[in-house]
Coordinates of N, CA and C in Angstrom, one line a residue:
M957 N -68.3 -6.1 47.3 CA -68.6 -5.9 48.5 C -67.2 -5.5 49.2
T958 N -67.3 -4.2 50.1 CA -65.9 -3.8 50.8 C -66.5 -3.5 52.0
S959 N -67.8 -3.3 52.0 CA -68.1 -2.4 53.3 C -69.1 -3.0 54.4
E960 N -68.7 -2.9 55.7 CA -69.7 -3.1 56.4 C -70.7 -2.8 56.5
L961 N -71.4 -4.1 57.4 CA -73.3 -3.8 57.4 C -73.6 -2.2 58.3
P962 N -74.6 -1.3 58.2 CA -74.7 -0.3 58.7 C -75.4 -0.8 59.8
P963 N -75.7 -0.1 60.9 CA -76.7 -0.9 62.0 C -78.5 -0.9 62.0
Q964 N -78.8 -0.3 60.6 CA -80.5 0.0 60.8 C -81.0 -2.0 59.8
L965 N -80.6 -2.4 60.0 CA -80.5 -3.6 59.6 C -80.0 -4.6 60.1
P966 N -80.3 -5.2 61.1 CA -79.3 -6.4 61.6 C -79.3 -7.5 61.5
L967 N -78.5 -8.8 61.2 CA -79.1 -9.4 60.7 C -79.0 -10.5 61.5
D968 N -79.4 -10.0 63.1 CA -79.7 -11.3 63.6 C -81.2 -10.7 64.6
S969 N -81.6 -10.2 63.6 CA -82.8 -9.5 64.4 C -84.3 -10.4 63.9
P970 N -85.0 -10.6 64.7 CA -86.2 -11.5 64.8 C -86.7 -11.4 63.3
A971 N -87.3 -12.1 62.7 CA -88.1 -12.0 61.4 C -89.3 -11.3 62.1
P972 N -90.1 -10.1 61.1 CA -90.8 -9.5 61.6 C -92.2 -10.6 61.7
N973 N -93.2 -10.2 62.5 CA -94.4 -11.3 62.4 C -95.6 -10.5 61.9
S974 N -96.8 -11.1 61.3 CA -97.7 -10.1 60.9 C -98.0 -9.9 61.1
S975 N -98.3 -9.1 62.7 CA -99.0 -7.9 63.5 C -98.7 -6.6 62.7
I976 N -97.2 -6.8 62.7 CA -96.8 -5.5 62.5 C -96.8 -4.8 60.8
F977 N -97.4 -5.6 59.7 CA -97.4 -5.3 58.2 C -98.4 -4.3 58.0
G978 N -97.9 -2.7 57.8 CA -99.0 -1.8 57.8 C -98.3 -1.0 59.1
T979 N -97.7 -1.3 59.7 CA -97.2 0.0 60.4 C -95.3 0.3 60.8
V980 N -94.8 -0.8 60.4 CA -93.8 -0.9 60.5 C -93.1 -1.2 59.0
A981 N -92.2 0.0 58.7 CA -91.6 0.6 57.3 C -90.5 -0.7 56.8
A982 N -90.6 -1.4 55.4 CA -90.3 -2.0 55.2 C -90.3 -3.9 55.7
A983 N -90.8 -4.0 56.4 CA -91.4 -5.3 56.8 C -90.7 -6.6 56.6
S984 N -92.1 -6.5 54.9 CA -92.1 -7.7 54.0 C -90.2 -7.8 53.6
V985 N -89.7 -6.9 53.4 CA -88.4 -6.8 52.7 C -87.3 -7.1 53.6
M986 N -87.6 -6.8 54.6 CA -86.8 -7.4 56.1 C -86.9 -8.7 56.3
A987 N -87.8 -9.5 55.9 CA -87.9 -10.8 56.8 C -87.6 -11.2 55.2
E988 N -87.7 -11.6 54.1 CA -86.9 -11.7 52.8 C -85.7 -11.9 53.0
C989 N -84.9 -10.6 53.3 CA -83.5 -10.8 53.5 C -82.9 -11.6 54.2
L990 N -83.4 -11.8 55.9 CA -83.4 -12.3 57.2 C -83.6 -13.8 56.4
R991 N -84.4 -14.3 55.7 CA -85.1 -15.4 55.5 C -83.5 -15.8 54.8
V992 N -82.9 -15.2 52.9 CA -82.3 -15.4 52.0 C -81.1 -15.4 53.1
Q993 N -80.7 -14.5 53.7 CA -79.1 -14.8 54.9 C -78.9 -15.7 55.5
A994 N -80.5 -16.8 56.1 CA -79.9 -17.5 57.3 C -79.3 -18.8 57.1
D995 N -78.9 -18.9 55.5 CA -78.0 -20.2 55.2 C -77.1 -19.8 55.2
V996 N -76.6 -19.0 54.7 CA -75.1 -17.9 54.8 C -74.1 -18.2 55.5
P997 N -73.0 -18.5 55.6 CA -72.1 -19.4 56.6 C -71.3 -17.8 57.0
P998 N -71.0 -17.5 58.4 CA -70.6 -16.9 58.6 C -69.3 -16.3 58.3
R999 N -68.7 -15.1 58.0 CA -67.4 -15.0 57.9 C -66.4 -15.1 58.9
G1000 N -65.3 -15.6 58.1 CA -64.1 -16.1 58.3 C -63.4 -14.7 59.1
A1001 N -62.3 -15.4 59.7 CA -61.5 -13.5 60.2 C -60.9 -12.8 59.2
V1002 N -60.5 -13.9 58.3 CA -59.7 -13.2 57.5 C -60.4 -12.6 56.8
A1003 N -61.9 -12.4 56.1 CA -62.9 -11.7 55.4 C -63.5 -10.4 56.5
R1004 N -63.6 -10.9 57.6 CA -63.5 -10.1 58.7 C -63.0 -8.8 58.6
R1005 N -61.4 -9.2 58.8 CA -60.2 -8.2 58.9 C -60.5 -7.1 57.8
F1006 N -61.0 -7.5 56.0 CA -61.0 -7.1 55.0 C -61.9 -6.0 54.7
G1007 N -63.0 -6.9 55.7 CA -63.9 -5.6 55.4 C -64.7 -6.5 54.6
R1008 N -65.3 -7.7 54.4 CA -66.1 -7.8 53.1 C -67.2 -8.2 53.7
S1009 N -68.4 -7.8 53.3 CA -69.8 -7.9 53.9 C -70.1 -9.3 53.8
P1010 N -70.9 -9.2 55.0 CA -71.8 -10.7 55.2 C -72.5 -11.1 54.3
L1011 N -73.0 -10.0 53.8 CA -74.4 -10.5 52.5 C -74.0 -11.1 51.7
S1012 N -75.0 -12.0 51.5 CA -74.8 -13.0 50.0 C -75.3 -11.5 49.0
D1013 N -74.6 -12.5 47.7 CA -75.4 -11.4 46.4 C -77.2 -11.7 46.2
E1014 N -77.6 -13.0 46.8 CA -78.6 -13.0 46.8 C -79.7 -12.2 47.7
S1015 N -79.0 -11.9 49.3 CA -79.6 -11.2 49.8 C -79.1 -9.9 50.1
R1016 N -78.5 -9.7 49.6 CA -77.6 -8.2 49.5 C -79.3 -6.9 48.7
P1017 N -80.0 -7.4 47.4 CA -80.7 -6.4 47.0 C -81.7 -6.7 47.7
W1018 N -81.9 -7.8 48.3 CA -83.8 -7.2 49.9 C -82.7 -6.2 50.2
Y1019 N -81.5 -6.5 51.3 CA -81.1 -5.2 52.3 C -80.6 -4.5 51.9
V1020 N -80.3 -4.0 50.4 CA -80.4 -2.1 49.8 C -81.9 -1.8 49.9
G1021 N -82.7 -2.9 49.5 CA -84.2 -2.4 49.5 C -85.1 -2.0 50.5
A1022 N -84.6 -2.3 51.8 CA -85.2 -2.6 52.9 C -84.5 -0.9 54.0
L1023 N -83.3 -0.6 52.9 CA -82.3 0.3 53.6 C -83.7 1.9 52.6
G1024 N -83.8 1.5 51.4 CA -84.7 2.5 50.2 C -85.7 3.0 51.4
E1025 N -86.6 1.9 51.5 CA -88.2 2.0 52.2 C -87.8 2.6 53.8
L1026 N -86.9 1.9 54.6 CA -86.7 3.0 56.2 C -86.3 4.2 55.4
D1027 N -85.4 5.0 54.9 CA -85.2 6.2 54.7 C -86.1 7.3 54.1
V1028 N -87.3 6.1 53.5 CA -88.9 6.6 53.1 C -89.5 7.0 54.1
A1029 N -89.5 6.1 54.9 CA -90.8 6.0 55.8 C -90.0 7.2 56.7
S1030 N -89.0 7.8 57.1 CA -88.0 8.6 58.2 C -89.0 9.6 57.8
R1031 N -88.5 10.1 56.5 CA -89.1 11.6 55.4 C -90.4 11.8 55.9
L1032 N -90.8 10.6 55.4 CA -92.3 10.8 55.7 C -93.0 11.0 57.7
D1033 N -92.1 10.4 58.2 CA -92.5 10.5 59.2 C -93.0 12.3 59.8
S1034 N -92.0 13.4 59.0 CA -92.1 14.5 59.2 C -93.3 15.3 58.4
L1035 N -94.2 14.8 57.7 CA -95.6 15.1 57.1 C -96.6 15.7 58.6
G1036 N -96.4 15.4 59.6 CA -97.2 16.1 60.6 C -98.5 15.4 60.5
D1037 N -99.2 15.6 62.2 CA -100.4 15.5 62.4 C -101.5 15.0 61.6
E1038 N -101.5 15.7 60.2 CA -102.8 15.8 59.7 C -102.4 14.6 58.0
W1039 N -101.2 14.5 58.1 CA -101.2 12.8 57.7 C -101.1 11.8 58.0
T1040 N -102.1 10.7 57.3 CA -101.5 9.3 57.8 C -100.7 8.8 57.1
V1041 N -99.8 8.0 57.8 CA -98.7 7.2 56.9 C -98.7 5.5 57.1
L1042 N -98.9 5.1 56.1 CA -98.7 3.1 56.5 C -97.8 2.4 55.5
N1043 N -96.8 2.0 56.3 CA -95.8 1.3 55.7 C -96.2 0.1 55.6
S1044 N -95.4 -0.8 54.4 CA -95.5 -2.0 54.2 C -96.9 -2.6 53.9
A1045 N -98.1 -1.5 53.5 CA -99.3 -1.9 53.6 C -99.9 -3.0 53.3
P1046 N -100.6 -3.9 53.6 CA -101.0 -5.5 53.0 C -102.2 -5.0 51.7
I1047 N -102.1 -5.6 50.6 CA -103.3 -5.5 49.6 C -103.6 -6.5 49.5
G1048 N -104.4 -6.9 48.8 CA -105.0 -8.5 48.3 C -105.0 -9.1 49.3
T1049 N -105.0 -10.4 48.3 CA -105.1 -11.7 49.4 C -104.2 -13.0 49.1
R1050 N -103.2 -12.2 48.2 CA -101.4 -13.3 47.5 C -100.4 -12.5 48.9
G1051 N -100.4 -11.9 49.9 CA -99.6 -11.6 50.9 C -98.8 -10.0 49.9
S1052 N -99.3 -9.8 48.9 CA -98.5 -8.3 48.5 C -99.0 -7.2 49.6
D1053 N -97.5 -6.4 49.3 CA -97.9 -5.2 50.1 C -97.6 -3.7 49.1
I1054 N -98.0 -2.7 49.5 CA -97.4 -1.7 49.2 C -96.6 -0.9 49.8
D1055 N -95.6 -0.4 49.2 CA -94.3 0.0 50.5 C -94.7 0.9 50.8
H1056 N -95.5 2.3 50.7 CA -96.0 3.3 51.3 C -97.4 3.5 50.9
V1057 N -98.5 4.2 52.1 CA -99.5 4.7 51.5 C -99.6 5.9 52.2
V1058 N -99.9 7.0 51.9 CA -100.2 8.5 52.6 C -101.5 9.1 52.2
V1059 N -101.9 9.4 53.7 CA -103.1 10.0 53.5 C -103.5 11.3 53.4
G1060 N -104.0 12.8 52.9 CA -103.7 13.5 53.6 C -105.2 14.1 52.9
A1061 N -105.2 15.8 52.9 CA -105.8 16.6 52.1 C -105.8 16.3 50.9
A1062 N -105.0 16.4 50.3 CA -105.1 16.0 49.0 C -105.0 15.1 47.9
G1063 N -105.7 13.8 48.9 CA -105.7 12.6 48.9 C -105.1 11.3 49.4
V1064 N -105.3 10.2 48.2 CA -104.5 9.2 49.3 C -103.3 8.7 48.0
F1065 N -102.0 8.7 48.5 CA -101.0 8.2 47.4 C -100.0 7.0 47.6
T1066 N -100.2 6.5 46.8 CA -99.2 4.6 47.2 C -98.1 5.6 46.7
I1067 N -96.4 5.2 47.5 CA -95.6 5.3 47.1 C -94.5 4.1 47.0
N1068 N -94.3 3.8 46.0 CA -93.0 3.4 45.6 C -91.7 3.0 44.9
T1069 N -90.9 2.7 46.3 CA -89.7 3.5 46.6 C -89.2 2.3 45.7
K1070 N -87.9 2.7 45.1 CA -86.9 2.0 44.3 C -85.0 2.8 44.2
F1071 N -84.7 2.0 45.1 CA -83.1 1.9 45.4 C -82.1 1.3 44.4
H1072 N -81.8 2.9 44.1 CA -80.7 2.6 42.4 C -79.7 3.1 42.9
E1073 N -78.9 2.1 43.5 CA -77.4 2.9 44.5 C -76.6 3.9 43.0
G1074 N -76.3 5.0 43.0 CA -75.0 5.1 41.8 C -75.5 5.2 40.4
A1075 N -76.6 5.0 40.3 CA -77.4 5.0 39.2 C -78.3 6.4 38.1
R1076 N -78.4 6.2 36.8 CA -78.4 7.1 36.4 C -80.3 6.6 35.8
V1077 N -81.1 7.4 36.4 CA -82.3 7.1 36.2 C -82.8 8.2 34.9
W1078 N -83.4 8.2 33.9 CA -84.1 9.0 33.1 C -85.3 8.4 32.7
V1079 N -86.2 9.6 33.3 CA -87.9 9.8 33.1 C -88.0 10.3 32.2
G1080 N -89.1 9.6 31.6 CA -89.9 10.3 30.0 C -91.6 10.2 30.4
S1081 N -92.1 10.7 29.3 CA -93.6 10.2 30.1 C -94.1 8.8 30.0
H1082 N -93.5 8.2 29.3 CA -93.7 7.0 29.0 C -92.6 5.5 29.3
R1083 N -91.8 6.2 29.7 CA -90.5 5.2 30.1 C -89.7 5.9 31.3
L1084 N -89.4 4.7 31.8 CA -88.5 5.1 32.6 C -86.9 4.1 32.6
L1085 N -85.9 4.7 32.2 CA -84.6 4.0 32.4 C -83.7 4.0 33.7
V1086 N -83.0 2.7 33.8 CA -82.0 3.1 34.7 C -81.1 2.5 34.1
N1087 N -79.8 3.6 34.1 CA -78.6 2.9 33.4 C -78.9 2.3 31.8
G1088 N -79.8 3.1 31.5 CA -80.6 2.7 29.5 C -80.8 1.5 29.5
Q1089 N -81.7 1.2 31.1 CA -82.2 -0.3 31.1 C -83.7 0.2 31.1
A1090 N -84.9 0.0 30.4 CA -86.2 -0.2 30.7 C -86.4 -0.8 32.0
K1091 N -87.3 0.0 32.8 CA -87.5 -0.6 34.2 C -89.5 -0.9 33.9
D1092 N -89.8 -1.5 34.8 CA -91.5 -1.6 34.4 C -91.7 -0.5 35.9
H1093 N -90.9 0.3 36.4 CA -91.5 0.7 37.5 C -93.0 1.8 37.6
L1094 N -92.6 2.8 35.9 CA -94.2 2.9 36.3 C -95.9 2.5 35.8
R1095 N -95.5 1.1 35.2 CA -96.7 0.1 35.2 C -96.7 -0.6 36.3
N1096 N -96.2 -1.1 37.2 CA -96.1 -1.5 38.6 C -97.0 -0.1 39.6
T1097 N -95.8 1.1 39.6 CA -96.6 1.9 39.9 C -98.3 2.4 40.1
R1098 N -98.3 2.3 38.5 CA -99.7 2.6 38.1 C -101.0 1.6 38.0
Y1099 N -100.3 0.5 38.7 CA -101.1 -0.9 38.6 C -101.4 -0.8 40.7
E1100 N -100.4 -0.1 41.0 CA -100.9 0.1 42.5 C -101.8 0.8 42.5
A1101 N -102.0 1.9 42.3 CA -102.8 3.3 42.4 C -103.6 2.7 42.0
T1102 N -104.0 2.2 40.9 CA -105.6 1.8 40.2 C -106.3 0.9 41.2
R1103 N -105.5 0.4 41.6 CA -106.7 -1.3 43.0 C -106.4 -0.6 43.8
T1104 N -105.7 0.4 44.5 CA -106.3 1.1 45.5 C -107.1 1.8 45.5
Q1105 N -107.2 2.2 44.3 CA -108.2 3.6 44.1 C -109.6 2.8 43.8
K1106 N -109.7 1.7 43.5 CA -110.7 0.8 43.6 C -111.5 0.2 44.5
L1107 N -110.5 -0.3 45.5 CA -111.2 -0.5 46.5 C -111.1 0.1 47.7
L1108 N -110.7 1.5 47.8 CA -110.8 2.3 48.9 C -112.2 3.3 48.1
S1109 N -112.4 3.4 47.0 CA -113.8 4.0 46.5 C -115.1 2.7 47.2
A1110 N -114.5 1.2 46.5 CA -116.2 0.5 46.8 C -116.0 0.8 47.6
A1111 N -115.3 0.8 49.2 CA -115.7 0.7 50.8 C -116.1 1.8 51.7
A1112 N -115.6 3.1 50.2 CA -116.2 4.2 51.0 C -117.2 4.6 50.0
A1113 N -117.5 3.8 49.0 CA -119.0 4.7 48.3 C -118.9 5.5 47.8
T1114 N -117.8 6.3 47.0 CA -117.9 7.2 46.6 C -116.2 7.3 46.1
D1115 N -116.4 8.2 44.9 CA -114.7 7.9 44.6 C -113.5 8.7 45.3
V1116 N -112.3 7.8 45.7 CA -111.4 7.9 46.6 C -110.7 8.9 45.6
P1117 N -109.9 10.2 45.4 CA -108.4 9.6 44.7 C -107.0 9.3 45.1
V1118 N -106.6 8.7 44.4 CA -105.7 7.6 44.5 C -104.2 8.1 43.6
G1119 N -103.0 8.9 44.0 CA -101.9 9.3 42.8 C -101.1 8.3 43.5
G1120 N -100.2 7.6 42.0 CA -99.2 6.7 42.2 C -98.0 7.7 42.0
V1121 N -96.6 7.3 43.0 CA -95.5 8.2 43.2 C -94.6 7.3 43.7
I1122 N -93.1 6.8 42.7 CA -92.0 6.9 42.7 C -90.9 7.7 43.4
A1123 N -90.7 7.0 43.9 CA -89.1 8.2 45.3 C -88.0 7.2 44.7
I1124 N -87.0 7.8 44.2 CA -86.1 7.0 44.0 C -84.9 7.7 45.1
V1125 N -84.7 6.3 45.4 CA -83.4 6.6 46.4 C -81.9 6.3 45.8
G1126 N -80.9 7.0 46.2 CA -79.3 7.1 45.9 C -78.7 7.1 44.5
A1127 N -79.8 7.4 43.9 CA -79.5 8.1 42.7 C -78.3 8.7 42.5
K1128 N -77.3 8.1 41.5 CA -76.5 9.3 41.1 C -76.9 10.6 40.7
Q1129 N -78.2 10.4 39.4 CA -78.2 11.3 38.4 C -80.2 10.9 38.4
I1130 N -80.5 11.6 38.2 CA -81.8 11.3 38.0 C -82.4 12.9 37.2
T1131 N -82.8 12.4 35.5 CA -83.0 13.6 34.8 C -84.3 13.0 34.1
I1132 N -85.3 14.5 34.8 CA -86.9 14.3 34.3 C -87.2 15.0 32.7
R1133 N -87.2 13.8 31.9 CA -87.1 14.6 30.2 C -88.6 14.8 30.0
E1134 N -89.6 14.3 30.8 CA -91.0 14.5 30.8 C -91.7 13.6 31.5
Q1135 N -92.4 14.4 33.2 CA -93.3 13.8 33.7 C -94.4 12.9 33.5
P1136 N -94.4 11.5 33.6 CA -95.5 10.9 33.3 C -97.0 11.6 33.6
A1137 N -98.2 11.7 33.5 CA -99.4 12.2 33.2 C -100.0 11.7 34.6
D1138 N -99.8 10.1 34.7 CA -100.7 9.9 36.0 C -99.9 9.6 36.9
I1139 N -98.4 9.4 36.8 CA -97.6 9.2 38.1 C -96.5 9.9 38.3
A1140 N -96.2 10.8 39.6 CA -95.0 11.2 40.2 C -93.4 10.7 40.1
V1141 N -92.6 11.0 39.5 CA -91.4 10.7 39.7 C -90.2 11.4 40.5
L1142 N -89.7 10.7 41.6 CA -89.4 11.6 42.6 C -88.1 11.8 43.0
D1143 N -87.4 12.6 43.7 CA -86.1 12.0 44.2 C -86.7 12.5 45.6
I1144 N -86.2 11.0 46.7 CA -86.6 10.7 47.8 C -86.4 12.7 48.6
A1145 N -85.4 13.6 48.2 CA -85.0 14.6 48.9 C -86.8 15.7 48.6
R1146 N -86.8 15.4 47.6 CA -88.4 15.7 46.9 C -89.4 15.4 47.3
L1147 N -89.2 14.6 48.3 CA -91.2 13.8 48.4 C -92.0 14.5 49.4
T1148 N -91.2 14.9 50.6 CA -92.0 15.7 51.2 C -92.9 16.8 51.0
R1149 N -91.4 17.4 50.3 CA -92.3 18.6 49.8 C -93.0 18.3 49.1
W1150 N -92.7 17.7 47.7 CA -94.0 17.5 46.5 C -95.6 17.6 47.5
L1151 N -95.8 16.3 48.7 CA -96.7 16.0 48.7 C -97.4 17.2 49.8
K1152 N -96.9 17.6 50.2 CA -97.3 19.3 50.9 C -97.9 20.0 49.9
K1153 N -97.8 20.4 48.5 CA -97.6 21.4 47.6 C -99.3 21.0 46.9
Q1154 N -99.6 19.5 47.0 CA -100.7 19.2 46.4 C -102.1 19.7 46.6
K1155 N -102.6 20.1 45.7 CA -104.2 20.8 46.5 C -105.1 19.5 47.1
P1156 N -105.6 20.0 47.8 CA -106.9 19.6 49.0 C -107.7 19.3 48.2
R1157 N -107.8 17.5 48.4 CA -109.5 17.1 47.5 C -110.2 16.4 48.2
L1158 N -109.3 16.3 49.7 CA -110.5 15.4 50.9 C -110.9 16.3 51.6
D1159 N -111.8 16.3 52.6 CA -112.2 17.2 54.2 C -111.4 16.6 55.0
A1160 N -111.7 16.7 55.7 CA -110.4 16.5 57.3 C -111.2 15.2 57.6
S1161 N -112.3 15.2 57.6 CA -112.8 14.0 58.7 C -112.2 12.5 57.3
S1162 N -112.5 12.8 55.9 CA -111.9 11.6 55.0 C -110.3 11.4 55.3
T1163 N -109.5 12.1 55.8 CA -108.3 11.5 55.5 C -108.0 10.8 56.9
T1164 N -109.0 10.6 58.0 CA -109.0 10.1 59.6 C -109.7 8.3 59.4
T1165 N -110.6 8.2 58.1 CA -111.1 7.1 58.2 C -110.8 5.9 58.0
T1166 N -109.4 5.6 57.7 CA -108.5 5.0 57.2 C -107.8 4.2 58.3
P1167 N -107.7 2.2 59.0 CA -107.6 2.2 59.9 C -106.5 2.0 59.9
P1168 N -105.1 2.1 60.6 CA -104.3 2.2 61.0 C -103.1 0.6 59.9
S1169 N -104.5 -0.2 61.0 CA -103.8 -1.7 60.4 C -104.4 -1.7 58.4
S1170 N -104.6 -1.0 57.9 CA -104.7 -1.3 56.8 C -105.2 0.0 55.9
P1171 N -104.7 -0.2 54.5 CA -105.0 0.6 53.7 C -105.9 1.2 52.8
T1172 N -106.8 -0.2 53.0 CA -107.9 -0.1 52.2 C -109.1 -0.3 52.7
A1173 N -109.0 -1.6 53.6 CA -110.3 -1.3 54.7 C -111.7 -1.9 53.9
A1174 N -111.0 -2.8 52.6 CA -111.9 -3.2 51.6 C -111.5 -4.9 51.4
S1175 N -112.8 -5.7 50.7 CA -112.0 -6.6 50.6 C -111.9 -6.9 49.3
S1176 N -110.6 -7.5 48.6 CA -110.5 -7.5 47.4 C -110.9 -9.3 46.6
S1177 N -111.2 -9.6 45.4 CA -111.6 -10.6 44.8 C -110.7 -11.6 44.8
P1178 N -110.6 -12.5 44.6 CA -109.6 -14.0 45.2 C -109.3 -14.0 44.1
N1179 N -110.4 -13.6 42.8 CA -109.5 -13.6 41.5 C -108.9 -13.0 40.9
S1180 N -108.6 -11.6 41.6 CA -108.0 -10.6 40.7 C -106.5 -10.3 41.5
P1181 N -105.6 -10.2 40.5 CA -104.3 -10.2 40.3 C -103.9 -9.8 41.6
S1182 N -102.9 -10.0 42.5 CA -102.1 -9.3 43.7 C -101.2 -8.6 42.9
T1183 N -100.4 -8.5 41.9 CA -99.8 -8.1 41.3 C -99.7 -7.9 39.7
P1184 N -98.9 -6.9 39.0 CA -99.3 -7.2 37.6 C -98.1 -8.2 37.1
P1185 N -98.9 -8.4 35.9 CA -98.0 -9.1 35.2 C -96.7 -8.4 34.6
R1186 N -95.5 -9.4 34.7 CA -94.0 -8.9 34.5 C -93.0 -9.7 32.9
D1187 N -92.5 -8.4 32.3 CA -92.0 -8.7 31.1 C -91.1 -9.5 31.7
T1188 N -91.1 -10.8 31.2 CA -90.5 -11.8 31.5 C -88.9 -11.7 30.4
N1189 N -88.9 -10.7 29.4 CA -87.7 -10.3 29.1 C -86.9 -9.4 29.5
E1190 N -87.5 -8.8 30.6 CA -87.0 -7.4 31.1 C -85.4 -7.6 32.1
K1191 N -84.8 -7.0 32.3 CA -83.5 -7.3 32.6 C -83.6 -6.6 33.6
T1192 N -83.2 -6.8 34.8 CA -83.6 -6.5 36.1 C -82.6 -6.6 37.3
D1193 N -81.6 -5.3 37.7 CA -81.2 -6.1 39.1 C -81.4 -5.7 40.3
E1194 N -82.9 -5.7 40.2 CA -83.9 -6.3 41.8 C -84.1 -7.1 41.9
P1195 N -84.5 -7.1 43.0 CA -85.0 -8.3 43.6 C -86.3 -8.7 42.6
P1196 N -86.6 -10.3 43.3 CA -87.8 -11.0 42.5 C -88.8 -10.0 43.8
P1197 N -90.2 -10.3 42.8 CA -91.5 -9.8 43.8 C -91.8 -10.3 45.4
K1198 N -92.0 -9.2 46.0 CA -91.6 -9.8 47.4 C -92.5 -11.2 47.4
P1199 N -92.0 -12.1 48.6 CA -92.5 -13.2 48.7 C -94.1 -13.0 49.7
R1200 N -94.8 -14.2 49.5 CA -95.8 -14.0 50.5 C -95.7 -14.2 51.3
V1201 N -94.8 -13.1 52.4 CA -94.7 -13.5 53.9 C -95.9 -12.9 55.1
H1202 N -96.8 -12.6 54.8 CA -97.6 -12.6 56.1 C -98.8 -12.6 55.4
P1203 N -100.1 -13.0 56.2 CA -101.1 -13.0 55.9 C -101.5 -11.9 55.4
F1204 N -102.9 -11.8 54.2 CA -103.8 -10.6 54.5 C -104.6 -10.5 55.3
T1205 N -104.1 -9.2 55.8 CA -105.4 -8.2 57.0 C -105.9 -7.3 57.0
M1206 N -106.7 -7.1 55.2 CA -107.4 -6.5 55.2 C -108.6 -7.1 55.4
S1207 N -109.5 -6.5 56.2 CA -111.0 -7.4 56.8 C -111.9 -6.7 55.4

């Protein structure tokens, strides 16, 4: 690593507190980046002179993940007043969150941001590969969307349509061989345009019933898992699952 940190995520910022989850993009990954980086000694004069990054190998995945979520959030801000956007939206009882939840006339969408810097991404109907290696992005995004749909539908006492979206950030090339039937895989540049083109499925009153502090406004069973099971044989260059860094805020 040879570049200095850009200013979006200063390492001397205080860790986010629980009250901002659901309102501040990348809150949980920023908190974890700062926690991991806290014990890293400062760079010496020589390292600074040659532009060595102050990030450790352990904190860098969290850092770039936060940049990806911040980028997506800034683009979602352009959707307009007819959309409600939640970032780092808490879900479940075990400290899990969803990167972004978007509510509009087309329904509810859970957005899973994936930062793959300079990578080649290949998408098929049942698989997603990054530099030739299979990733669990489809399974995890499907799990988030299905769980959110169940919680919202139970709270509203009616079926609430929820779709899953994977927003790819930083990839060198994205090849869509075939879009999965139930998950949209999009380059970040196409995200807001794709959302605006979706057919309306909710009336105007339905899109404003979700409180800003929670994507679901429903209690989940303490026995239900907050994250899908991981394939222990999967090779991945991504950070481990987000830690339980904030209390559950869903009432």
